XYZ file of C-alpha atoms in Angstrom:
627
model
C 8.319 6.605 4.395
C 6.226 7.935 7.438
C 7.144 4.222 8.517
C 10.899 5.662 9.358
C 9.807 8.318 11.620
C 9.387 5.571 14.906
C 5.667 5.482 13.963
C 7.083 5.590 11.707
C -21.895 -9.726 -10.786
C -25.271 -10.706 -10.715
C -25.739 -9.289 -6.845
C -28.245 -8.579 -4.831
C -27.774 -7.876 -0.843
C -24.893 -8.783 1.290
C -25.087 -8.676 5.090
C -21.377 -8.205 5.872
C -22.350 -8.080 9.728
C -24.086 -11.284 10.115
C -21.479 -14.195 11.303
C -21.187 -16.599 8.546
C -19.143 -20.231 7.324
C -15.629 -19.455 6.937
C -15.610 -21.634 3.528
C -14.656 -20.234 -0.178
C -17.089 -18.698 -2.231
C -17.642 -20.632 -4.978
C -17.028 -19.277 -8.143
C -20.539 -18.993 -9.569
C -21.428 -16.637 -6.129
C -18.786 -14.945 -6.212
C -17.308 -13.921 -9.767
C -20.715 -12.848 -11.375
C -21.031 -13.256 -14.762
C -17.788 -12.644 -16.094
C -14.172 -14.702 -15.914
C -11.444 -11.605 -16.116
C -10.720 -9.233 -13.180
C -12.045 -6.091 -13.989
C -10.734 -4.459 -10.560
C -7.423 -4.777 -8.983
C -6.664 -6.079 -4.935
C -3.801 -5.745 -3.827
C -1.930 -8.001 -1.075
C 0.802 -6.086 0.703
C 2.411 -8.703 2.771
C 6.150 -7.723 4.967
C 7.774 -10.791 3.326
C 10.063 -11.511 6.661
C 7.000 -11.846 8.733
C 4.558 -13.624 6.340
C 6.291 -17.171 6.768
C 7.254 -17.043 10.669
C 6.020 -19.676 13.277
C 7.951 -18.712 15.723
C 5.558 -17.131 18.818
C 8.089 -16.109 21.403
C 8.149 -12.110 20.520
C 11.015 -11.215 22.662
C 11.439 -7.410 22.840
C 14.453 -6.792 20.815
C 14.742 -10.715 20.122
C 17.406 -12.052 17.678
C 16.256 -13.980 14.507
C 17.187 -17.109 16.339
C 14.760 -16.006 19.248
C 11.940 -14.812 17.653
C 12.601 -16.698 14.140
C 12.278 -14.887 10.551
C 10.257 -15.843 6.981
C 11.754 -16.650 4.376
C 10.929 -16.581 0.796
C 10.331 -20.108 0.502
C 7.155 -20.226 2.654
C 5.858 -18.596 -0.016
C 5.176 -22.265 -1.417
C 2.255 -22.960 -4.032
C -0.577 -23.215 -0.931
C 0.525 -20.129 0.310
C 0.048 -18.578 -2.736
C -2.963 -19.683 -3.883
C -4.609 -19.193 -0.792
C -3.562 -15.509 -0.933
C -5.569 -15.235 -4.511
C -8.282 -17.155 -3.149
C -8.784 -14.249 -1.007
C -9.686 -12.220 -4.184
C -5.922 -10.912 -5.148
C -4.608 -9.737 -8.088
C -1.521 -8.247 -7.402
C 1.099 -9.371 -4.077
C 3.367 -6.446 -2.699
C 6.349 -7.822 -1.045
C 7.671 -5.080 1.039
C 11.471 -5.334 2.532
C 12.938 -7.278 -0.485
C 15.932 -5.052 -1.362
C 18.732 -5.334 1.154
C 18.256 -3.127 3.231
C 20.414 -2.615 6.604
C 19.867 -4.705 9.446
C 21.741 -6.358 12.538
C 22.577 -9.542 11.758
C 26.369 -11.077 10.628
C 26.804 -11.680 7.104
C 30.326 -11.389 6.666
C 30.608 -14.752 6.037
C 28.482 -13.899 2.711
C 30.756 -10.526 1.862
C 28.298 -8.329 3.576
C 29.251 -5.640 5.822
C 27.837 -5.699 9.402
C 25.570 -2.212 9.954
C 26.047 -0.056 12.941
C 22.863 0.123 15.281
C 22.875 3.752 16.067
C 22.031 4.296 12.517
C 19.693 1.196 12.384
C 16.415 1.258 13.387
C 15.418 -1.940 14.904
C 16.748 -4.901 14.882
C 15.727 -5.970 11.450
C 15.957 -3.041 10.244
C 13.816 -0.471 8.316
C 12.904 -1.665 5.037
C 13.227 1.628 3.815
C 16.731 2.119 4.154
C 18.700 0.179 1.223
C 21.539 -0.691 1.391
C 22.290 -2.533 -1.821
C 19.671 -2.287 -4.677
C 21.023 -4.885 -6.973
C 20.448 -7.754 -4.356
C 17.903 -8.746 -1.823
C 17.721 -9.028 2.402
C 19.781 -11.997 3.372
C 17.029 -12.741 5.848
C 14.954 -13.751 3.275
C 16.500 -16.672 1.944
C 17.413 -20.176 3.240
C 20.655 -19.732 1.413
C 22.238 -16.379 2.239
C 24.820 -16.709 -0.859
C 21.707 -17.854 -3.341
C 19.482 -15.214 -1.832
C 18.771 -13.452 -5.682
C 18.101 -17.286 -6.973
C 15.833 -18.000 -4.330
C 13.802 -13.967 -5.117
C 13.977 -14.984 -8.927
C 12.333 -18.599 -7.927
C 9.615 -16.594 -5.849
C 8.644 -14.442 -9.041
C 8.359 -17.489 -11.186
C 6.204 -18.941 -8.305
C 3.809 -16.233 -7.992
C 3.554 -16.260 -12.256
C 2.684 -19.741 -11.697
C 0.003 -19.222 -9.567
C -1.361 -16.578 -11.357
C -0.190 -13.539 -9.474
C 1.255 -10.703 -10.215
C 4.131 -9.240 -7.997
C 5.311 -5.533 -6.653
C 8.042 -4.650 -4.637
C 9.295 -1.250 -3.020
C 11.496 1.156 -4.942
C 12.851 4.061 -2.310
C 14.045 6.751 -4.484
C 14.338 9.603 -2.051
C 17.040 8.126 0.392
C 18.923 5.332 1.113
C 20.983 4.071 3.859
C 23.477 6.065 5.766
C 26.235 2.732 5.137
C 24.870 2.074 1.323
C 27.409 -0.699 0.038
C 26.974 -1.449 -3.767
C 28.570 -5.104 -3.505
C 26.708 -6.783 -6.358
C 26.477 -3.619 -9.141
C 26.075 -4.604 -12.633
C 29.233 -4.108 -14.805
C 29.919 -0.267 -15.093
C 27.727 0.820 -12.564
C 29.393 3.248 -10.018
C 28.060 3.405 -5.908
C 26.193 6.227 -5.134
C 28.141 9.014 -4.001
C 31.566 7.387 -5.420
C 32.055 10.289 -7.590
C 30.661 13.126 -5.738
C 32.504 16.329 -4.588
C 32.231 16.219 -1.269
C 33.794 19.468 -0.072
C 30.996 21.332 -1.641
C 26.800 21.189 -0.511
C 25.677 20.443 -3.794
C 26.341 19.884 -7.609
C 23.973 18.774 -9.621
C 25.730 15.347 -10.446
C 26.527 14.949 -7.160
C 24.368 11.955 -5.911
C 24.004 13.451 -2.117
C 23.702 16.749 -0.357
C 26.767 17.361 2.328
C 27.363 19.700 5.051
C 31.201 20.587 4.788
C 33.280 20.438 7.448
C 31.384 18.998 9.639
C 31.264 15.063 11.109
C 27.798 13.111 11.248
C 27.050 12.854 15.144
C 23.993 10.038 16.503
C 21.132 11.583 17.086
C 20.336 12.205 21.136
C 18.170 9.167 21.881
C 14.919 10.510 23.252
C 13.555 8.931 26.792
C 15.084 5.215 27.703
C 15.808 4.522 23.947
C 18.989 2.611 23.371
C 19.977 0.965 20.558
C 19.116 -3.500 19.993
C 17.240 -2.264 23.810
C 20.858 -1.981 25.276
C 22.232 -5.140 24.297
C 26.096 -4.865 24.148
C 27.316 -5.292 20.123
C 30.688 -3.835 19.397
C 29.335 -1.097 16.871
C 27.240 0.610 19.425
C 29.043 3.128 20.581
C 27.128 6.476 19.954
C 29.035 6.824 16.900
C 29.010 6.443 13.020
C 31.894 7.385 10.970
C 30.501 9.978 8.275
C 32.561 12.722 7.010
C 31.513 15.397 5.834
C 27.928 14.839 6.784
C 25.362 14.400 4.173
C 21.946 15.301 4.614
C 19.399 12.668 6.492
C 17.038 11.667 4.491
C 13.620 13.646 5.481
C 15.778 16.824 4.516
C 17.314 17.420 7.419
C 20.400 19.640 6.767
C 21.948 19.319 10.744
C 24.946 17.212 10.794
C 23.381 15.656 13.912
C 19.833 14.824 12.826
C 16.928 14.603 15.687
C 15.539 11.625 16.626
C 12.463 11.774 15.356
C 14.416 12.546 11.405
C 15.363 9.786 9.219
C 18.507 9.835 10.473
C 19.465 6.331 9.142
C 19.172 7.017 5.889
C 20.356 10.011 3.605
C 18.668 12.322 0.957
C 19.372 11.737 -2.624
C 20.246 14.552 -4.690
C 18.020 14.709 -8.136
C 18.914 18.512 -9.263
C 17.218 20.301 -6.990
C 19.162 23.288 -5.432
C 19.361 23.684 -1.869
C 17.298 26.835 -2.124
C 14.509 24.746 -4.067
C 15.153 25.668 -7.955
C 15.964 23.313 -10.312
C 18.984 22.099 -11.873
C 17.917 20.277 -14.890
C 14.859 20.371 -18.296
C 11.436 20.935 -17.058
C 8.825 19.709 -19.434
C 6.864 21.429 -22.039
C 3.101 22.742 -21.008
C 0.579 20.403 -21.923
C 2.526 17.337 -21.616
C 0.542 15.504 -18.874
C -1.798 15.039 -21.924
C 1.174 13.137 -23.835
C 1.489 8.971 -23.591
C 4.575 7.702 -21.920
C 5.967 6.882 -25.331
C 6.432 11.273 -26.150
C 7.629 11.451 -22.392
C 10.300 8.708 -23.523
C 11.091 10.832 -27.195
C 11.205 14.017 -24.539
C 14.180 12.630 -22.255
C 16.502 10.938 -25.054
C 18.490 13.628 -25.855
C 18.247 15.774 -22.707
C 21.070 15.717 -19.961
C 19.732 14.720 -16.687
C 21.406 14.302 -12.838
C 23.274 11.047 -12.227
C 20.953 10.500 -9.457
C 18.533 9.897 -12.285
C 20.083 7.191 -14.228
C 20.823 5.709 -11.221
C 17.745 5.199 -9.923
C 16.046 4.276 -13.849
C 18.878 1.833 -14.383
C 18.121 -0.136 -11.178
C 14.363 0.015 -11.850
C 14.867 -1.538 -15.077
C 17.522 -4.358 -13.671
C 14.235 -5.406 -11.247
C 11.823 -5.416 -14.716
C 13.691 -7.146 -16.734
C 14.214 -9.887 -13.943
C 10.085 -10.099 -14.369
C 9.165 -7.937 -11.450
C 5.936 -6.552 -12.389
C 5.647 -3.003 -10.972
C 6.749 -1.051 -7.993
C 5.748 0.978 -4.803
C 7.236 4.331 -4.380
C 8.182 5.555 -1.027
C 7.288 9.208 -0.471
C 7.308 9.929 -4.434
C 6.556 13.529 -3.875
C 9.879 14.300 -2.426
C 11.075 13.358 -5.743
C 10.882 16.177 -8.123
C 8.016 15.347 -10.763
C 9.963 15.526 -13.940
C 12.390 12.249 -12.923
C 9.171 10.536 -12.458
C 8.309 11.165 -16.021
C 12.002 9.960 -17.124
C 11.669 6.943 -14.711
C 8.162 5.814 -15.162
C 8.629 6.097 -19.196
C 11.556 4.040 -19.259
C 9.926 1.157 -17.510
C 6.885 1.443 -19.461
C 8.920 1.186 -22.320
C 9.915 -1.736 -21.109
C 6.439 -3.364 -19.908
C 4.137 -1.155 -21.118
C 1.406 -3.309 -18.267
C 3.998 -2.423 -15.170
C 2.219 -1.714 -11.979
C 3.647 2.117 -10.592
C 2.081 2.963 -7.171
C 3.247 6.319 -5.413
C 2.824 7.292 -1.708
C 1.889 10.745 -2.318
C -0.417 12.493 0.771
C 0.108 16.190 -1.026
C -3.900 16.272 -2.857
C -2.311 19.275 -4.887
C 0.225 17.404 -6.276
C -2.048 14.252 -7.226
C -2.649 15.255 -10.797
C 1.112 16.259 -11.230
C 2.402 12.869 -10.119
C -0.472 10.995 -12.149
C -0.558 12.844 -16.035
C 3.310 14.408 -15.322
C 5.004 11.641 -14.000
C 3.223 9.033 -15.448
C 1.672 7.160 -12.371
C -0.661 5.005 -12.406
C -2.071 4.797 -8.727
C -1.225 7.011 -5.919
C -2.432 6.438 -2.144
C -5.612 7.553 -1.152
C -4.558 8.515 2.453
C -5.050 12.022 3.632
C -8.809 12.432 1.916
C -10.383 8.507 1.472
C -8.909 6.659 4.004
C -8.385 9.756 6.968
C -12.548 10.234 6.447
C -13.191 6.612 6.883
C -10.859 6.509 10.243
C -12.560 9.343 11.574
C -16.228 7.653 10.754
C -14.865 4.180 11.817
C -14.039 5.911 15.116
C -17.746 7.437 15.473
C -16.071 10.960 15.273
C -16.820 11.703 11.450
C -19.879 11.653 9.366
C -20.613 10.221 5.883
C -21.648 13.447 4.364
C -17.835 13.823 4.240
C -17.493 11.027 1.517
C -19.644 13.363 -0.666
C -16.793 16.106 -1.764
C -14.214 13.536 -1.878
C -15.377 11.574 -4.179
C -16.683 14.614 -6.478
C -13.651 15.956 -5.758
C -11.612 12.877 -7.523
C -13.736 12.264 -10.152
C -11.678 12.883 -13.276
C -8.954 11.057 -11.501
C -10.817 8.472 -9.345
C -9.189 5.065 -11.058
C -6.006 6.258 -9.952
C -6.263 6.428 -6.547
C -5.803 3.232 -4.361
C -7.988 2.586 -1.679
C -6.634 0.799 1.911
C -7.847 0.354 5.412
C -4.790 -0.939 6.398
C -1.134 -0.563 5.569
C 1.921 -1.323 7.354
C 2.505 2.759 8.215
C -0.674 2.834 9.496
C -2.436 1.470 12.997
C -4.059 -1.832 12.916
C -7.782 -1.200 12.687
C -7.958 -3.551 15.771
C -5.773 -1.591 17.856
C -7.263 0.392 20.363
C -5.660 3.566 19.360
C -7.731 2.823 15.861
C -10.923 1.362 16.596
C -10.457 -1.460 18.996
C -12.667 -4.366 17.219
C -11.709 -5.436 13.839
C -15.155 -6.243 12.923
C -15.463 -1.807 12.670
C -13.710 -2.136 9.753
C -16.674 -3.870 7.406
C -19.266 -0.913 6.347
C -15.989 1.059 5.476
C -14.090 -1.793 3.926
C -17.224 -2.580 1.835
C -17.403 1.118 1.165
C -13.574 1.246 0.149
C -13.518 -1.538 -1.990
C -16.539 -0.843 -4.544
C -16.821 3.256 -4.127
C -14.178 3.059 -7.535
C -12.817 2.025 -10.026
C -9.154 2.076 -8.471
C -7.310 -0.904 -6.542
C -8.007 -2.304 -3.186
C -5.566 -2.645 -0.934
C -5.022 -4.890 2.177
C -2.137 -5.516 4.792
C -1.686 -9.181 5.887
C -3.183 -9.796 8.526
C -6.100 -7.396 8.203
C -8.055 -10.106 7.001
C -7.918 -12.060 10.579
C -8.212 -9.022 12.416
C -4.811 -8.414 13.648
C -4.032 -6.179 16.126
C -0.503 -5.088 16.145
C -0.249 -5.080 19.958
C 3.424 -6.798 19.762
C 6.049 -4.779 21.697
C 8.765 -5.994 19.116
C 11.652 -3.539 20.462
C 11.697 -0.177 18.079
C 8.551 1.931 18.523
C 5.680 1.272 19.957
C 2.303 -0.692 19.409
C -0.934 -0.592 17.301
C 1.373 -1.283 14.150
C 2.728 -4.399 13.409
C 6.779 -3.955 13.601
C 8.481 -3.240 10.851
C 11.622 -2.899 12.121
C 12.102 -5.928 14.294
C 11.857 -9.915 14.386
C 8.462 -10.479 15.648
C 5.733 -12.859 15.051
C 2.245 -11.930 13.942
C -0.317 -13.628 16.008
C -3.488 -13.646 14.240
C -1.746 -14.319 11.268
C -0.086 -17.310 12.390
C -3.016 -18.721 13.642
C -4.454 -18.619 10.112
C -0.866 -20.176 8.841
C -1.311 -23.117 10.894
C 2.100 -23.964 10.616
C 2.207 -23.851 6.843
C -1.107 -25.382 6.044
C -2.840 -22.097 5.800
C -6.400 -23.574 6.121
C -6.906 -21.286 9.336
C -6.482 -24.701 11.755
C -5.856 -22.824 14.584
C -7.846 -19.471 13.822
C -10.895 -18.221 16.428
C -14.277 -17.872 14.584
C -14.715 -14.342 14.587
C -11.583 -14.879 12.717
C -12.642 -17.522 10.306
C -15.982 -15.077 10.092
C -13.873 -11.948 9.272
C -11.709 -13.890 6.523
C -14.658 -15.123 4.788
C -16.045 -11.005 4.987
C -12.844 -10.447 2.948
C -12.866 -13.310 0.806
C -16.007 -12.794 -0.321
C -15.906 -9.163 -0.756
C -12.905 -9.328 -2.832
C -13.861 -12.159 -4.915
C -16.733 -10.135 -5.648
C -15.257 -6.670 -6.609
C -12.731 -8.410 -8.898
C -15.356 -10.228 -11.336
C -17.944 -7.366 -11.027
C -18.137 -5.317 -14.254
C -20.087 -2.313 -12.440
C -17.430 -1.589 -10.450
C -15.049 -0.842 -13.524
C -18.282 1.537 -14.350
C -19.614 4.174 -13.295
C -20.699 5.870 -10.320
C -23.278 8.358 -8.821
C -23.570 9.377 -4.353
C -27.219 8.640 -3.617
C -26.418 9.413 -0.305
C -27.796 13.779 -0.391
C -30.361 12.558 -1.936
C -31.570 10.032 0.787
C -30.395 12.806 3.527
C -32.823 15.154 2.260
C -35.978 13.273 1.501
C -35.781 10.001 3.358
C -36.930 10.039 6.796
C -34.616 7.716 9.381
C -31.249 7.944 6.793
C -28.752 9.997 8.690
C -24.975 10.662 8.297
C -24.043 6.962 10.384
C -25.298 5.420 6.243
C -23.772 5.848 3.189
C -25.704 4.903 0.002
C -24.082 5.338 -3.935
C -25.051 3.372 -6.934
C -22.214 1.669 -9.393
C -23.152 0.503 -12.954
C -22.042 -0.037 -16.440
C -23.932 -1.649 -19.490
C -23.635 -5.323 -18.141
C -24.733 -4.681 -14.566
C -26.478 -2.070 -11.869
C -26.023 -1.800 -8.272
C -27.206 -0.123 -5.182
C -24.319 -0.194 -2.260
C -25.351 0.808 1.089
C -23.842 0.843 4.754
C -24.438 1.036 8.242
C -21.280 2.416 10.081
C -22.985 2.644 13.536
C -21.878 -0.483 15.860
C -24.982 -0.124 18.477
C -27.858 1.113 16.061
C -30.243 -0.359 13.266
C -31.597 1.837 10.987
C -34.614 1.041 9.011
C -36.018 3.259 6.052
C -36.993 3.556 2.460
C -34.377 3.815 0.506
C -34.757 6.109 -2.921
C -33.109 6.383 -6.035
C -33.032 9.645 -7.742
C -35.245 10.452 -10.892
C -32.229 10.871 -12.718
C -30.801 7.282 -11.353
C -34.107 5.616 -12.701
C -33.592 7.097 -16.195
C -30.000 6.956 -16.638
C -30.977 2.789 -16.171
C -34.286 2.898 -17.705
C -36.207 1.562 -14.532
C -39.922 1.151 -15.852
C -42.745 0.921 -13.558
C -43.021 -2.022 -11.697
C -41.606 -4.317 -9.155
C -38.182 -5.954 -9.085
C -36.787 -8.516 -7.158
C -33.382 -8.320 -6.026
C -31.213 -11.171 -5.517
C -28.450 -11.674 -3.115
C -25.460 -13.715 -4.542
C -22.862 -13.330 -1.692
C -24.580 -14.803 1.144
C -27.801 -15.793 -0.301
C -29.909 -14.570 2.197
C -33.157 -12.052 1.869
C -34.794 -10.318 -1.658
C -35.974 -7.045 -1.454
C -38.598 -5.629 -3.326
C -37.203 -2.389 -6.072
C -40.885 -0.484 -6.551
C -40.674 1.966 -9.383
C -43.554 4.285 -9.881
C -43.715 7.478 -11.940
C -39.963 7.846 -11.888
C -39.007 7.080 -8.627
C -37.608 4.039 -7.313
C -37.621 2.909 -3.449
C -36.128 -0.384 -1.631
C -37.053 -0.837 2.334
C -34.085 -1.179 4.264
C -33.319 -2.121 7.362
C -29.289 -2.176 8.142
C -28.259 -3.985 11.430
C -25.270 -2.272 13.307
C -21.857 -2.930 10.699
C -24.595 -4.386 8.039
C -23.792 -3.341 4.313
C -26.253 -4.493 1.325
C -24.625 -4.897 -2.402
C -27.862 -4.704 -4.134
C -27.927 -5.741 -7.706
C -30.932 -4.783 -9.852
C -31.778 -6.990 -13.082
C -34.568 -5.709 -15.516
């Protein structure tokens, strides 16, 4: 939840930097060879922006002013369009009810208190009811669950599969249970509050003491100063409980979660734990022995609580989850968690935020993940190189690095915690993003990730209210220009989209469509790129070249990240690359299925094989060789 703190394959070349027709692929360019995704994409869309026309943007603006999707614009276009982009999988983020200022009583929802709300909409990330969904979302507050359960059978339909967010760490300071399953308690109705912590207590509290509003820093004031009869500096809390980055002050700074509160799961406030740790060598164990392992053993109520609501969102056909900040989550309820659901749907999609590298293997073989973000190594590198600070050679290690775990970590360029590629305080163009998006998406065998809007080269420049620009808002009514341009009032066809926009959409939807249906990239994978940098005059650290293959299909990936320079050399494939695929001397020609452009020349001779490149500034080449 870094989002909280106010920043919160038959293939041959592909020129990703030439300008091209913003029409679909069709199917016989794009999905080579083969009809069943081998690779997974990922579409995380912010479901209350997704659907909204509205283009006024008000700072602070109501959801009359500056207007609000719903789940119903999520109609049968919309969602085919989104998997003809090349998606698998659609992450709608902000579906559990979270808290927000907006008047529901009329519904039997409580009205939240802006000095513990962040935004106007609110922070997805701080629930307030996980057995129901954000009012907001639905053209029928009181049938706003019917109207979720009628998107899920939509996005089945259209052959989709669907995630939504799962914040086990913390919740929201005014958590309200209203729609609890039969025998299910609210958190914290049973806790002993006149004590820090007990283990079955489901928060940590500072005794004694009253919850005071954090001291707004500069001109911040809550809804931008707006009058509202709740915003009065104050929020009845007593005792305090802890905020929910771990702050233990009973009046939080600013800059700390402090709308939301830390769960409890056994650990002790001086960091030991309070409950069974799991036998050595079980990350080697299927989820089924992690399941047999928990039965019998007595766990926090934190725990249950948190597997028990999980399970309510499975069996209602949800088919996986994101995990805010998993690794402030002790490991072993992961294990209990995770293993319950896969009991349940053995297939379910688990994705962790998890920037700790030396917890990665942990959080994948312990707690039974299947994909955790890769943020602080991946993504940070390509940033740094998209920026013209960093150099390739970087990629090197962390891919070596990640090799035994490499399908499990998913790949993104864009996320709504992190700055909009086209932002100037990222890279300022959001054609910067295509060497390392090319890069991103085909480096592994792990998801792909994108952020709606990335696609059309969206900016984030709104000043919604909370926070600041070069993200779009997550906290406040706002509409998404680029985006809506692409909408075109609910045809999406892209009707009112620029070119460059049309041109970057089709980079995407080609790419994608082509890393789904290509075998190689479920394969294996070797960096050509020390190679090159040691015996091929002209390749510097500005390229990256690796090679993907399996038994169907070989390819040779390469990129230019520079934006001003071409670079023009011979590029060679290792002895070892030439008899791992049983090259044999000769010529090859090598076909280019995305764009259908140019066909280099593969000359193998005495165990070496060599292509002549030349890359144009932002140019990538998927090469595919075919004996």
């Amino acid at each position: 939840m870094m989002n909280t703190i106010v920043h919160s394959a038959i293939v041959s070349i592909l020129f990703f930097g030439m300008t091209s027709c913003s029409s679909t692929p069709s199917p016989s360019v794009a999905n080579p060879n083969m009809s069943q995704p081998h690779k997974i994409v990922v579409y995380q869309v912010f479901t209350r922006l997704f659907g909204n026309t509205n283009t006024t943007n008000k700072p602070w603006g109501t959801l009359a002013e500056n207007g609000v999707g719903k789940f119903n614009d999520f109609n049968d276009l919309a969602l085919q369009e989104i998997k003809a982009l090349g998606t698998t999988h659609v992450w709608y983020t902000g579906v559990p009810h979270h808290a927000l200022i907006n008047d529901y009583t009329a519904f039997g929802i409580s009205n939240d208190d802006p000095d513990v709300v962040k935004g106007r909409a609110g922070s997805p990330y701080a629930v307030k009811d996980y057995y129901n969904v954000n009012p907001d979302l639905a053209v029928d507050p009181a049938r706003r669950l019917e109207e979720f359960q009628e998107l899920i059978v939509r996005t089945h339909n259209n052959g989709l599969k669907l995630i939504i967010d799962i914040v086990p760490n913390h919740i929201a300071r005014k958590y309200e249970g209203k729609n609890n399953p039969k025998g299910v308690t609210d958190f914290g109705e049973k806790d002993d509050t006149s004590i820090e912590y007990k283990r079955d207590n489901n928060f940590y509290y500072i005794p004694g003491e009253r919850f005071s509003v954090p001291l707004p820093e500069g001109t911040y004031k809550p809804l931008g100063g707006e009058s509202h009869p709740l915003s009065d500096g104050k929020f009845d809390e007593f005792p305090a409980k802890w905020t929910g980055n771990g702050s233990r002050l009973a009046q939080p700074d600013f800059n700390d979660w402090y709308e939301t509160v830390k769960v409890n799961y056994g650990i002790r406030p001086d960091g030991t734990k309070d409950f069974p740790e799991l036998p050595d060598g079980f990350g080697e164990k299927d989820f089924k022995a992690h399941f047999d392992f928990w039965k019998d053993k007595d766990v926090p109520d934190s725990w249950k609580k948190f597997r028990d609501i999980a399970l309510y969102w499975i069996k209602m056909d949800v088919d996986g989850f994101r995990y805010d900040m998993a690794e402030m989550v002790p490991v072993e309820f992961w294990s209990y968690m995770n293993s319950a659901i896969k009991m349940e749907n053995p297939e379910a999609f688990l994705l962790a935020e998890v920037y700790n590298p030396a917890a990665y293997r942990d959080y994948i073989h312990l707690g039974k993940m299947d994909y955790l973000y890769d943020k602080v190594e991946l993504y940070d590198t390509l940033k740094s190189v998209m920026q013209g600070k960093g150099s390739t050679d970087n990629i090197i290690g962390i891919q070596n690095g990640l090799a035994d775990i490499e399908h499990h970590m998913l790949h993104f360029l864009e996320n709504h915690d992190e700055q909009r590629i086209a932002s100037p305080e990222f890279a300022g163009e959001a054609m910067l993003a295509k060497p390392a998006m090319v890069l991103s998406a085909t480096i592994s065998s792990a998801p792909t990730m994108i952020y709606f809007g990335q696609e059309v080269g969206e900016s984030g420049a709104e000043n919604a209210g909370f926070g600041s620009p070069s993200r779009t808002s997550i906290f406040d009514y706002v509409g998404v220009p680029h985006h809506q341009r692409w909408m075109n009032d609910g045809k999406f066809d892209g009707g009112k989209s620029s070119e460059s926009e049309k041109s970057l959409r089709d980079f995407y939807q080609r790419l994608l469509n082509f890393t789904i249906y290509s075998p190689a990239l479920a394969g294996e994978y070797r960096e050509i790129h020390s190679h090159n940098r040691q015996h091929t005059e002209w390749y510097n650290d500005r390229v990256y070249a690796f090679v993907r293959w399996n038994g169907d299909q070989k390819l040779i990936i390469i990129s230019n990240f520079d934006r001003n320079d071409s670079f023009g050399f011979e590029l060679e494939l290792p002895s070892e690359t030439v008899a791992t695929w049983g090259l044999k001397d000769g010529e090859l020609e090598l076909t280019e299925k995305l764009y259908g452009t140019s066909k280099p020349i593969l000359r193998i001779q005495d165990g070496k094989a060599k292509v002549k490149v030349d890359l144009k500034p932002l140019e990538s080449w998927i090469l595919e060789v075919k004996q």
